[in-house]
Coordinates of C-alpha atoms in Angstrom, one line a residue:
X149 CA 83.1 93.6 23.1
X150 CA 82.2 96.0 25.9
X151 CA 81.1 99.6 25.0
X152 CA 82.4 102.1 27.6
X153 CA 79.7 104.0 28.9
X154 CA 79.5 107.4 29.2
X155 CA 81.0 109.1 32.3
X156 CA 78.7 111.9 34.0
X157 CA 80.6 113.6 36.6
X158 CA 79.9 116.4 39.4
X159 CA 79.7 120.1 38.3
X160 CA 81.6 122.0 41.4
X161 CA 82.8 125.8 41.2
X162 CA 82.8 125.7 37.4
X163 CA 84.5 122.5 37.0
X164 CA 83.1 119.4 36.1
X165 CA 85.0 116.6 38.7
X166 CA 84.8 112.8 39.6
X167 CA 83.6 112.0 43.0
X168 CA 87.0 112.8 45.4
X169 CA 87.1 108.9 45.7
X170 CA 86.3 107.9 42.6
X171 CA 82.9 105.8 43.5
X172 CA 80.4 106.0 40.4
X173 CA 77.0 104.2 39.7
X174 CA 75.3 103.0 36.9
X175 CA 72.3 105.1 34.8
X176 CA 70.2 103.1 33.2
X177 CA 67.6 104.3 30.4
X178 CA 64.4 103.1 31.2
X179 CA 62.8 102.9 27.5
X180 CA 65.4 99.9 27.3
X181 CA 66.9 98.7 30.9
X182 CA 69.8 99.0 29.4
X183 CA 72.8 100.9 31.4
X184 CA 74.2 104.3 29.4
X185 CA 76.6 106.2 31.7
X186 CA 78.2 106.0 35.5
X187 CA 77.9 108.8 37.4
X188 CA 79.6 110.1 40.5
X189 CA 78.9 108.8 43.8
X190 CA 79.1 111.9 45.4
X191 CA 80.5 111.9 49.3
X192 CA 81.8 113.5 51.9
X193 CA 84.5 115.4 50.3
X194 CA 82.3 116.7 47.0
X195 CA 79.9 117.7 49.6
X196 CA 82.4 120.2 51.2
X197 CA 83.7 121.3 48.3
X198 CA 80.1 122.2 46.2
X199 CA 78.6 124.0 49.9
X200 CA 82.5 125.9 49.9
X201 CA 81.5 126.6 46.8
X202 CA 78.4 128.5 47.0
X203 CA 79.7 130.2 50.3
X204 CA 82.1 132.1 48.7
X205 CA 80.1 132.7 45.5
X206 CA 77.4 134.0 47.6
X207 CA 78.5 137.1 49.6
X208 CA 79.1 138.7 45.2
X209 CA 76.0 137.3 44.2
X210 CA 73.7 138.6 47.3
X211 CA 74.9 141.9 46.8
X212 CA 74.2 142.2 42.9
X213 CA 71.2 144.5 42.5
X214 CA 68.0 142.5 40.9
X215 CA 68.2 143.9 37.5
X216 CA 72.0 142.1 37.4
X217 CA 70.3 139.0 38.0
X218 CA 67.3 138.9 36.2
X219 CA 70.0 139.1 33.2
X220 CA 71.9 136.3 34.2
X221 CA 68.5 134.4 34.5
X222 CA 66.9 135.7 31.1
X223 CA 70.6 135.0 29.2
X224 CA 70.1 131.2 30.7
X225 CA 66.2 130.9 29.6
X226 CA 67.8 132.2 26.1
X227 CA 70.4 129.7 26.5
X228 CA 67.5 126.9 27.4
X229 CA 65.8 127.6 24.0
X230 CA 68.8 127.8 22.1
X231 CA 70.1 124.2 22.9
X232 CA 66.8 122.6 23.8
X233 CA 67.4 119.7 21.5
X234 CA 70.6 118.7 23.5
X235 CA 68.1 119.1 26.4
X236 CA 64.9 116.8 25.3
X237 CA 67.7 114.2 24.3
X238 CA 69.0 114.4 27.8
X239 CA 65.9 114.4 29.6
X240 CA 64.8 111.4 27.2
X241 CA 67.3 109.0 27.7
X242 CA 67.0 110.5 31.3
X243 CA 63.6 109.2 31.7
X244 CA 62.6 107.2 28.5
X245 CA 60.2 110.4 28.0
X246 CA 58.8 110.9 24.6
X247 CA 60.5 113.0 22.8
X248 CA 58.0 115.3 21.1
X249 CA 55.9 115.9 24.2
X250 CA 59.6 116.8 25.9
X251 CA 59.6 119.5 23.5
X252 CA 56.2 120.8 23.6
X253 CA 55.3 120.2 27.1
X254 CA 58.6 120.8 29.4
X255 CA 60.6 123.1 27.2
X256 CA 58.2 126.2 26.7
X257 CA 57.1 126.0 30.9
X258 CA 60.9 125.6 32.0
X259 CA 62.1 128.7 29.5
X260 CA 58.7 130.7 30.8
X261 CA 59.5 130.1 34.5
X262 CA 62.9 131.3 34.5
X263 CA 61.8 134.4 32.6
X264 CA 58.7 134.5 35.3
X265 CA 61.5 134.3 38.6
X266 CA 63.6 136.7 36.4
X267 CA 61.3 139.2 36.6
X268 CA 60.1 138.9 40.4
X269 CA 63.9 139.7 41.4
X270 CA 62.8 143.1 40.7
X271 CA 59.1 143.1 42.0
X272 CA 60.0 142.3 45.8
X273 CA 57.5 144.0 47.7
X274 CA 56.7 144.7 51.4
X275 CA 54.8 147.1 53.9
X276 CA 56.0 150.3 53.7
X277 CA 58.2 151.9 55.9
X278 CA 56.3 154.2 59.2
X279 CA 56.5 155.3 62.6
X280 CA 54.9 152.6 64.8
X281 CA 56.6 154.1 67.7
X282 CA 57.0 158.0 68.6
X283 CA 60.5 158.9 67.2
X284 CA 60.9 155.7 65.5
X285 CA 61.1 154.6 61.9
X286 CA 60.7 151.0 60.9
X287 CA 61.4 149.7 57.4
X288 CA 61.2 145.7 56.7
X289 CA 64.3 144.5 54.8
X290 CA 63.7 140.7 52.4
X291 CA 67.2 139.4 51.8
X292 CA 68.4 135.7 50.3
X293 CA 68.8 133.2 52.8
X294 CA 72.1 131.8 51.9
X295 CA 73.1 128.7 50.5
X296 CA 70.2 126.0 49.7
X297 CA 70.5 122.5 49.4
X298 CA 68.3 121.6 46.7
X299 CA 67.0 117.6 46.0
X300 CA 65.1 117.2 42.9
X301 CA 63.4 114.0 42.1
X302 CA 63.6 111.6 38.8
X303 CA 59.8 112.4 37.5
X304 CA 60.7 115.9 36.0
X305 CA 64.5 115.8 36.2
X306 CA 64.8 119.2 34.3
X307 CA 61.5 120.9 35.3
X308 CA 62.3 120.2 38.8
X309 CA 65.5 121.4 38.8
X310 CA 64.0 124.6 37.3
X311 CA 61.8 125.4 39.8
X312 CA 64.6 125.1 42.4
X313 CA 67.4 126.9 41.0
X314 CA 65.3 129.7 39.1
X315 CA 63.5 131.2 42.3
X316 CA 66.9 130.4 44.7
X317 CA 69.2 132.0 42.4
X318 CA 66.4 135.2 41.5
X319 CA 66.4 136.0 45.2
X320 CA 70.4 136.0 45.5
X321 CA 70.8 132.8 47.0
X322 CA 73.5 130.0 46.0
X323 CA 72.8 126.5 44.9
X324 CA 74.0 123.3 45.3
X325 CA 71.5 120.7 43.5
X326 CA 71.4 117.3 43.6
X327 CA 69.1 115.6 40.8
X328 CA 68.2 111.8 41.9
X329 CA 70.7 109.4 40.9
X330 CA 68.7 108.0 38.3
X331 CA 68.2 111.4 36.3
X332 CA 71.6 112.9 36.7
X333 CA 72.2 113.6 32.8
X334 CA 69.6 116.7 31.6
X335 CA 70.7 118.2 35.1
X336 CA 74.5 118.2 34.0
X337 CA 73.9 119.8 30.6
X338 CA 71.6 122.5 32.7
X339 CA 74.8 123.1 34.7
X340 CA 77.2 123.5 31.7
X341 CA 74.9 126.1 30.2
X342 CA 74.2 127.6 33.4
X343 CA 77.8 128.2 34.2
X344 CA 78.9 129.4 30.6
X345 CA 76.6 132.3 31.1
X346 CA 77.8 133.2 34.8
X347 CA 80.9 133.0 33.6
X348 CA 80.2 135.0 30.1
X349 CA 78.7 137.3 32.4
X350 CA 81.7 137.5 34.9
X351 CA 79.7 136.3 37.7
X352 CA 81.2 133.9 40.5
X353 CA 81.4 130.2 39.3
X354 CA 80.0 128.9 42.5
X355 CA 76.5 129.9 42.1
X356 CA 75.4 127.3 40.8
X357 CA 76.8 123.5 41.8
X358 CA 75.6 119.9 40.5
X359 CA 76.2 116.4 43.3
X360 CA 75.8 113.2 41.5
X361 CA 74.8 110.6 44.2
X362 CA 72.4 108.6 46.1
X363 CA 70.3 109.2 49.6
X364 CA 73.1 109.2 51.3
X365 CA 74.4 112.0 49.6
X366 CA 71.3 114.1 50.0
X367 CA 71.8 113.4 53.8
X368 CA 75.2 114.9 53.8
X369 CA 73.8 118.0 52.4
X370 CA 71.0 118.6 54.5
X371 CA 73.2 118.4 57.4
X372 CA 76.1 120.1 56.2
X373 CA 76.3 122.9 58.3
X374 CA 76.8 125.3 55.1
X375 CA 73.1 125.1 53.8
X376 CA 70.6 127.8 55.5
X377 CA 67.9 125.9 53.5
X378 CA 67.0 122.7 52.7
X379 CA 64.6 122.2 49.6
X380 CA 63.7 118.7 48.5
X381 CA 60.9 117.5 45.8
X382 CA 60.5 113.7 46.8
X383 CA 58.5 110.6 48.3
X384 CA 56.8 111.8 52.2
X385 CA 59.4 109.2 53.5
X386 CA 62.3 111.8 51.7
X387 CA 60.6 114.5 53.3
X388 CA 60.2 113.3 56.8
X389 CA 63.9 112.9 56.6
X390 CA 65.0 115.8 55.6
X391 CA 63.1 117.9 57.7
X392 CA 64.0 115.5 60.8
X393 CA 67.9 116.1 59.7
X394 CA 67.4 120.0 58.9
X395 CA 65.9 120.2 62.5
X396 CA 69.1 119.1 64.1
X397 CA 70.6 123.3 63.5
X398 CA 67.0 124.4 62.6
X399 CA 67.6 125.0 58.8
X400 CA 64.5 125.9 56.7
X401 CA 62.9 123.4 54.8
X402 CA 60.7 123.7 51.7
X403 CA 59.1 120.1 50.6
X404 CA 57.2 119.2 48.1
X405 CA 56.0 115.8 48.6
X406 CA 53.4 112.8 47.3
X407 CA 49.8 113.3 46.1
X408 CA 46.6 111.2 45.6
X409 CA 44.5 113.8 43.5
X410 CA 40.7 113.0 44.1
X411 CA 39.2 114.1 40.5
X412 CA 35.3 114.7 41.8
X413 CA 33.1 114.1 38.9
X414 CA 29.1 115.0 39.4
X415 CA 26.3 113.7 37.6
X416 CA 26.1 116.9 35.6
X417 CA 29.6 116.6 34.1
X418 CA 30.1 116.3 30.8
X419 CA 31.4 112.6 30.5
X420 CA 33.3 112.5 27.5
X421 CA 35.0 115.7 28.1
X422 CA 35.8 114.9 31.6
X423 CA 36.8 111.2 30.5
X424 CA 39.7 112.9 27.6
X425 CA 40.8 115.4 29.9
X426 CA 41.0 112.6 33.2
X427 CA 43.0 110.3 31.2
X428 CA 45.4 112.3 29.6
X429 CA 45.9 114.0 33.4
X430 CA 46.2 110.2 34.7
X431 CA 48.4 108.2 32.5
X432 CA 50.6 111.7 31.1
X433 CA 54.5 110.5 32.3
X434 CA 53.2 107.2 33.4
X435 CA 51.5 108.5 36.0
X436 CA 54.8 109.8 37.5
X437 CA 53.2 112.7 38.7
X438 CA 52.3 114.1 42.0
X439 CA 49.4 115.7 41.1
X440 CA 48.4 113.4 38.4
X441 CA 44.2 112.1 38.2
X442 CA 44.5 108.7 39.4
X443 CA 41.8 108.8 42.2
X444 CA 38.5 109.3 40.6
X445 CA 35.3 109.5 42.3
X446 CA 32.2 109.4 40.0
X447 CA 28.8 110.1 41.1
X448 CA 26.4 106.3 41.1
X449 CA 23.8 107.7 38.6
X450 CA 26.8 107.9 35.7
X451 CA 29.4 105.4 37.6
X452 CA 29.2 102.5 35.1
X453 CA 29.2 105.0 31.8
X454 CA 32.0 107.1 32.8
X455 CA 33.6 103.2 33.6
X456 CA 32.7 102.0 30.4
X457 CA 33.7 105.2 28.6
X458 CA 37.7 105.7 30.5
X459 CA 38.5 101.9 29.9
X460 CA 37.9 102.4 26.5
X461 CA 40.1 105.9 26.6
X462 CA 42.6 103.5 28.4
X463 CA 42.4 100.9 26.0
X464 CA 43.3 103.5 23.1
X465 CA 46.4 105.4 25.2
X466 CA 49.7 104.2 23.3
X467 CA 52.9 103.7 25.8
X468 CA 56.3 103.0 24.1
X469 CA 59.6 104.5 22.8
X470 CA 60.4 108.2 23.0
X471 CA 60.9 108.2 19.4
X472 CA 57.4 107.1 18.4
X473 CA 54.9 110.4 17.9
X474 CA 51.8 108.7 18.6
X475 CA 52.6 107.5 22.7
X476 CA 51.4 109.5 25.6
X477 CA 53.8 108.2 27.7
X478 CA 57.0 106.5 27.8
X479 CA 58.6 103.7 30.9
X480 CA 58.3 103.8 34.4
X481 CA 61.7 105.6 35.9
X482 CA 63.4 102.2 37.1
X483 CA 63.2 98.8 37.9
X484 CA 62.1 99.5 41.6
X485 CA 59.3 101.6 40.1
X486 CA 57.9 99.1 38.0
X487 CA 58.0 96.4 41.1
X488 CA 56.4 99.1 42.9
X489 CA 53.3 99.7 40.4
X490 CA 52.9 96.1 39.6
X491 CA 52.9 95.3 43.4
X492 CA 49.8 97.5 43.7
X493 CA 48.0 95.3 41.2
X494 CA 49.0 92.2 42.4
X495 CA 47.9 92.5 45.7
X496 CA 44.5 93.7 44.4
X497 CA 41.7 93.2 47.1
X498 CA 38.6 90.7 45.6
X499 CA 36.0 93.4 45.0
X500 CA 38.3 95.4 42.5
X501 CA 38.0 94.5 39.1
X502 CA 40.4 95.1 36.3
X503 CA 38.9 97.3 33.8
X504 CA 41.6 98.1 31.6
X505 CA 45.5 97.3 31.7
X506 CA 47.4 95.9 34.7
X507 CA 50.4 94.8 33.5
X508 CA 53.8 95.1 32.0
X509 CA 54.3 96.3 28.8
X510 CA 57.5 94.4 26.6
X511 CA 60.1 92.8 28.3
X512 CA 62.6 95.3 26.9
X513 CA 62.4 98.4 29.1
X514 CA 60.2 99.2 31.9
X515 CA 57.0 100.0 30.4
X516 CA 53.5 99.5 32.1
X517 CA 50.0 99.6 30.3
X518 CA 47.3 102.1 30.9
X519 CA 45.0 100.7 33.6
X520 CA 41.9 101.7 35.3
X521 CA 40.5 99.6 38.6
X522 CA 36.8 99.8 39.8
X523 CA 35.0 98.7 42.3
X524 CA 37.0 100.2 45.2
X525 CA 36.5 101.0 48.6
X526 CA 37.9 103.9 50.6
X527 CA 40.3 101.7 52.9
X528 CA 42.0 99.8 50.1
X529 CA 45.9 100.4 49.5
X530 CA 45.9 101.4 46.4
X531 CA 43.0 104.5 47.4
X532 CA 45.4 105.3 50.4
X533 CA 48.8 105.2 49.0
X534 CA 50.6 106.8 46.2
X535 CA 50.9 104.4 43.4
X536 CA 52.9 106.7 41.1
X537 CA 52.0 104.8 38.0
X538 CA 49.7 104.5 35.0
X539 CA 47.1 103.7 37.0
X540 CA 43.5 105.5 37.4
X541 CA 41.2 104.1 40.1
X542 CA 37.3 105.0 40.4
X543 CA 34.9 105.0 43.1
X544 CA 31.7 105.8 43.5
X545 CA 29.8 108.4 45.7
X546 CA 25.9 109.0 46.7
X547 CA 26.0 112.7 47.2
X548 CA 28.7 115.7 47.9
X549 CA 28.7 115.0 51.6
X550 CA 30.2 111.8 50.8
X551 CA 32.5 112.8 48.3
X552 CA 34.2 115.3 50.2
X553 CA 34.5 112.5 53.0
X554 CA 35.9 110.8 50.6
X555 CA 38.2 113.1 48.8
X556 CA 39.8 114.1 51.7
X557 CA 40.1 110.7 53.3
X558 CA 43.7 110.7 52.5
X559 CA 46.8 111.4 53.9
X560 CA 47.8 113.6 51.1
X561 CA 46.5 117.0 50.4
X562 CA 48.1 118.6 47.2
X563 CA 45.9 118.5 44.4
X564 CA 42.3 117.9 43.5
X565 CA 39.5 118.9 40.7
X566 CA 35.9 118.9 40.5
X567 CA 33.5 118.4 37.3
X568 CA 30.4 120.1 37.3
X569 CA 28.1 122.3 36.0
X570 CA 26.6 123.7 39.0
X571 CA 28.5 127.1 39.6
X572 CA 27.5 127.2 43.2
X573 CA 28.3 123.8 43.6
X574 CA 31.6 124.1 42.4
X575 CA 32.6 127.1 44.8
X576 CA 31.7 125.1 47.1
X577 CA 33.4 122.0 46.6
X578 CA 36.6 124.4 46.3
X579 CA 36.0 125.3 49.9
X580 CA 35.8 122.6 51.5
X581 CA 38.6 120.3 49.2
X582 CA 41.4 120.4 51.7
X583 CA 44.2 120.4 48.7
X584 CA 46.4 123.3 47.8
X585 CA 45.2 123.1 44.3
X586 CA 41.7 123.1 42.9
X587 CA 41.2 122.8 39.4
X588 CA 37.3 123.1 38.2
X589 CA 36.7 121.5 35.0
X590 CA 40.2 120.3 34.0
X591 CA 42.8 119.2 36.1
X592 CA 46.8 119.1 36.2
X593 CA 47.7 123.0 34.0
X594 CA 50.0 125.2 35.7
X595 CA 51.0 128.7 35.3
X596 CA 54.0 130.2 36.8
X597 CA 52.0 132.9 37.9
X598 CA 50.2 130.9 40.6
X599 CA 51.5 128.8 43.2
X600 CA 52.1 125.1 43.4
X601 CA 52.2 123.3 46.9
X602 CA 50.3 121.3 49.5
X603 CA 48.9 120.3 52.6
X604 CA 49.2 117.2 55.1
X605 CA 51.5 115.0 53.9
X606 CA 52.1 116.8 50.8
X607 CA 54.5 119.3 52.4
X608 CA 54.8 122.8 52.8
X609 CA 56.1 125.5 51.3
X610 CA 55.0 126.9 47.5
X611 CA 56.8 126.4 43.8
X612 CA 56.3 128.5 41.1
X613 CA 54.5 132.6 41.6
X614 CA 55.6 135.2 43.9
X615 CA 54.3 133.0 46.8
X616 CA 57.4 130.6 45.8
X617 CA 59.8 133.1 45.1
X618 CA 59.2 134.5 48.7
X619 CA 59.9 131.1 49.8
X620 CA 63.8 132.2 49.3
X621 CA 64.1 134.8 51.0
X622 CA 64.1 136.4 54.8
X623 CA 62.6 139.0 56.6
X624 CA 64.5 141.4 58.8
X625 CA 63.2 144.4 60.6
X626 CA 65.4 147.6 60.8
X627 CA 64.1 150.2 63.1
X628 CA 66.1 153.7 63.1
X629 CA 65.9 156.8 65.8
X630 CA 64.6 160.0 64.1
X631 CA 66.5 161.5 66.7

């Protein structure tokens, strides 16, 4: 006997509809490889109809004052904390996620950031208005940008969405959003309780709009001719995409891409603090994180401790069901992903060894054991590219000069850290790190105060703070005759 699964469908000017020609695909949970729902295969036709959308929702919501806004967006934060059990379930059978860290770790951030964007609607500021020109008075207008096309990626379905929709709808912009096609369920709920309180609030329905689909889907928005903005959180190859299809009627692009975090550990550190804090920043959601401490680089003198001491850390990180308490982490997002981290390890060169971990956890599920790798050189795969997985490499390094070299040696250039207890030493390693982030002593917190973006193949553009928030909107000069 066949259960039917559960149908997730598109959430387009306040209605929740199937794809215009019917196509679905499967979403499976990862914690058991097991399908749970079909969603909509969004095309051509939902692609119109979400962009009409939020083009005629937008003219209303541009022209609301801040204050009008920053309600709407603290009624939905209210709204977040109020059903944030339906939310962690989502998420969880989503992702596979544990669900107590969902609570505590994703919940409180999400809630504070749209409170954070909520005020910043009414904190726009600019140079202030003068004569620059005899008889002339210039003033500098910041306006919403339009309609943005928004991809957010299966690693943080609902944080990701939340750092999209929350700065794009604070500024007076429309959405339509597009969560990957893996992680369409937390995103839906978002959208019901989003839309209950525009429409509680009398606002337009079309301010905010949910596609179900695939890449092919995410094309058709970025080229839609609707979009004035194109904002994707995604692989480099994503990004290069995008930005090569938003260049074809010169939209804006915001992209926030891969990262290989060096994590720069002296021979002053403390070792076992750095060793906790490393591998709770390097296997936390598998791994599945862009900024994520999977590239360490440990100075020779205390190389094999800190080896010694981060296998054994490994060795006692749990992985397994979202319902178990005691895990860290729960499955790799898919099938593909697993083939992808398991791939890395396979193809191993010679001189790495195996410290800890490499390999598959279960056969129910897609889960991958914690795993540390030593005895790497700079060149090797697994140092250059983005493994996205469970999976902490160490290197060694003689002095700083060499551990700059090699912590920028990447084509990636989002996040780093450095652990030290040499003041100056640390100030300067924060120069000369060419990463949009460096943490000093820890590695992977974030604030919404402070901005979250990178360099290189990383991307451009900011998330979170006021720096992201600007992001959204557009500059205009207005010059006026005092005559």
């Amino acid at each position: 006997m066949t259960t039917e699964l559960r149908r997730l469908r598109n959430y387009i000017d306040g209605e929740f509809r199937e794809a215009a020609d019917g196509r679905t695909t499967e979403v499976v949970n990862p914690a058991t490889g097991e399908a749970y729902a079909v969603a909509a295969l969004s095309g051509p036709a939902d692609v119109d109809a979400a962009m009409a959308a939020a083009q005629a929702a937008f003219p209303a919501w541009r022209d609301l004052v801040p204050a009008e806004r920053q309600k709407v967006l603290l009624k939905i934060a209210d709204a977040f904390e109020v059903r944030a059990e339906e939310l962690i379930a989502a998420e969880s059978e989503n992702t596979g996620k544990p669900l107590a860290l969902t609570r505590s770790e994703e919940i409180p951030p999400m809630v504070d950031q749209i409170r954070f964007f909520a005020g910043a609607a009414r904190m726009l500021e600019g140079r202030s208005a003068g004569e620059y020109m005899e008889g002339m008075t210039s003033i500098i207008r910041r306006e919403p940008i339009g309609v943005c096309a928004q991809v957010a990626p299966w690693n943080y379905p609902m944080m990701m969405a939340t750092w999209k929709f929350a700065p794009a709808l604070a500024a007076g912009n429309t959405v339509v959003l597009k969560p990957s096609d893996t992680t369409p369920a937390s995103t839906l709920l978002m959208a019901e309780i989003i839309g209950g309180v525009l429409e509680e609030l009398g606002h337009p329905k079309g301010v905010f709009n949910v596609l179900c689909g695939d890449r092919e889907t995410g094309r058709l928005m970025v080229e839609h001719s609707v979009p004035a903005m194109a904002s994707i959180t995604g692989s480099v190859r994503a990004g290069i995409q995008v930005a090569a299809s938003a260049s074809k009627d010169v939209k804006r692009v915001h992209l926030e891409l891969g990262g290989k975090a060096p994590v720069v550990v002296f021979e002053d550190a403390d070792i076992a603090k750095a060793v906790e804090d490393i591998s709770v920043a390097g296997f936390f959601n598998a791994g599945q994180d862009c900024t994520a401490a999977t590239r360490v680089l440990v100075h020779e003198s205390i190389h094999d401790e800190f080896v010694t001491a981060l296998a054994k850390a490994a060795a006692d990180t749990k992985t397994g069901q979202p319902d178990d308490e005691d895990v860290l982490y729960g499955p790799l997002n898919n099938a593909n992903q697993l083939q992808q981290v398991s791939g890395f390890i396979e193809r191993l060169p010679s001189h790495a060894k195996v410290e800890a971990g490499g390999h598959r956890v279960g056969e129910k599920g897609y889960f991958f054991a914690p795993t540390v790798v030593s005895g790497l050189q700079q060149d090797d795969e697994i140092i250059q590219h983005e493994v996205f997985g469970p999976v902490i490499t160490v290197q060694s390094f003689s002095d700083e000069e060499q551990a700059v070299g090699y912590a920028n040696g990447v084509e990636y250039a989002l996040a780093s850290s450095v652990w030290t207890k040499d003041h100056a030493r640390a100030m300067r390693m924060s120069k000369r790190l060419d990463f949009g982030c460096v943490w000093i002593n820890t590695h992977i917190p974030l604030v919404a105060e402070m901005p979250h973006g990178g360099f290189k193949q990383s991307g451009y553009g900011k998330d979170l703070s006021a720096y992201g928030f600007e992001d959204y909107t557009r500059i205009k000069h207005v010059m006026t005759s005092l005559g």
